[in-house]
Amino acid sequence: MLVIAEFMRSTLDYLRDLVAFDTRNGTGDEVACVAWLAEALSRFAPDQLIIKTVPRSRGKPDSAYVLAIWGAPKALLNVHIDTVPSGEGWTADPLELVEREDRVHGLGTSDIKGAAAAILGALGTATPRNVAVLLSGDEEAGSEVMPAIIRSGYLDGIERAVVCEPTSCRVGRAHRGMLAMHVRYTGPGGHSSLSDTVAAPLLSATQFCARLGDYRQDHLDFGVDPFKGLCVNIGEVTSDGAYNVIPTTASAKVSMRPPPGDHVAAREADMVAIARSASPDAEIDTIVAFAPFATRDISAFTGMFDEAVVDLPYWTEASMLSQAGINAIVYGPGNLEQAHRPDEYVALDQLYAAQARYAQVLGGALS
Ligand SMILES: [Zn+2]
């Protein structure tokens, strides 16, 4: 392990700097991190270095991306640079890289700054050929940066992509979509003696949730293992009422995860219809409506990626690249059990294995 640790020294130096950037989605400074990454990428003499700031909705600060291009790229390596919130329970500062034996701890090490560091480390040894590296923000909530990149046209000509997410260095080929909705019902409120005649927002919200529960039940056998069912989730129902007060507002936050091959727009239309069936004046805000993902042609990768091919339990932006016509897989160091939790870590041998694969991609193995 000492040999690996010495080989990986520059990668770990990159990872230390990356972890120190607070890029917690919605509160951190993703623009500053991207500026630092652009500077790091510029040292490897890309033919083009495109740096863009991207505005976000819902009051979030700007995010950004950097795209480095060598030659006429056919293949793309993509890593998101934002993280989830650190949460409670850390035994050290989440923004400080801590090396412990055969692993390194810190916020984002596993999801997925380790991959960004491994790519930078690999650039120190590989000669990039007809390849692009995209380091982008805003993946963990909202995903507003990737659509902006796709709209820009900078990825036109890219045929294959490796989207880096923690797969334990296995090849992720499919995952569910994600549809989340916030539904609000309102009324004048009042004393509960009026409740037989006054609008009942909380009753509407709970009817909506109950009918969505029926929809869930009706679709338990929909799809194919391991993606059976729609994963309908009633996440939150709130109101300002009391047992003797008719509420003026009630709101429900719900989601479902359509399986690969399913159509998220049709599910969204169903959810809207169910919300309106409870009350026609429901105020409906679709928080996200992300398509499911399945690799278009896995054989384009399996010659080089000889690791196990797996289905993934989480959504990734490979979905968006695939929708844009790019043949994509998901691959990266670390795994979900190590990420999104206190003392997040990535094992050094995983970083080492991923770096070797990224070096191949940079060298033109998919181009
Ligand atoms: Zn991730």
JSON list of C-alpha atoms and ligand atoms in Angstrom, two decimals, residues 80 111-112 139-140 165-166, ligand 1:
[
{"chain": "A", "resi": 80, "resn": "HIS", "atom": "CA", "xyz": [-19.20, 16.81, -10.72]},
{"chain": "A", "resi": 111, "resn": "ASP", "atom": "CA", "xyz": [-18.59, 11.37, -4.23]},
{"chain": "A", "resi": 112, "resn": "ILE", "atom": "CA", "xyz": [-16.71, 12.31, -6.30]},
{"chain": "A", "resi": 139, "resn": "GLU", "atom": "CA", "xyz": [-25.11, 17.69, -9.71]},
{"chain": "A", "resi": 140, "resn": "GLU", "atom": "CA", "xyz": [-26.25, 16.88, -6.18]},
{"chain": "A", "resi": 165, "resn": "GLU", "atom": "CA", "xyz": [-19.69, 8.51, -9.74]},
{"chain": "A", "resi": 166, "resn": "PRO", "atom": "CA", "xyz": [-18.84, 6.09, -6.93]},
{"chain": "B", "resi": 1, "resn": "ZN", "atom": "ZN", "xyz": [-22.07, 12.08, -7.15]}
]
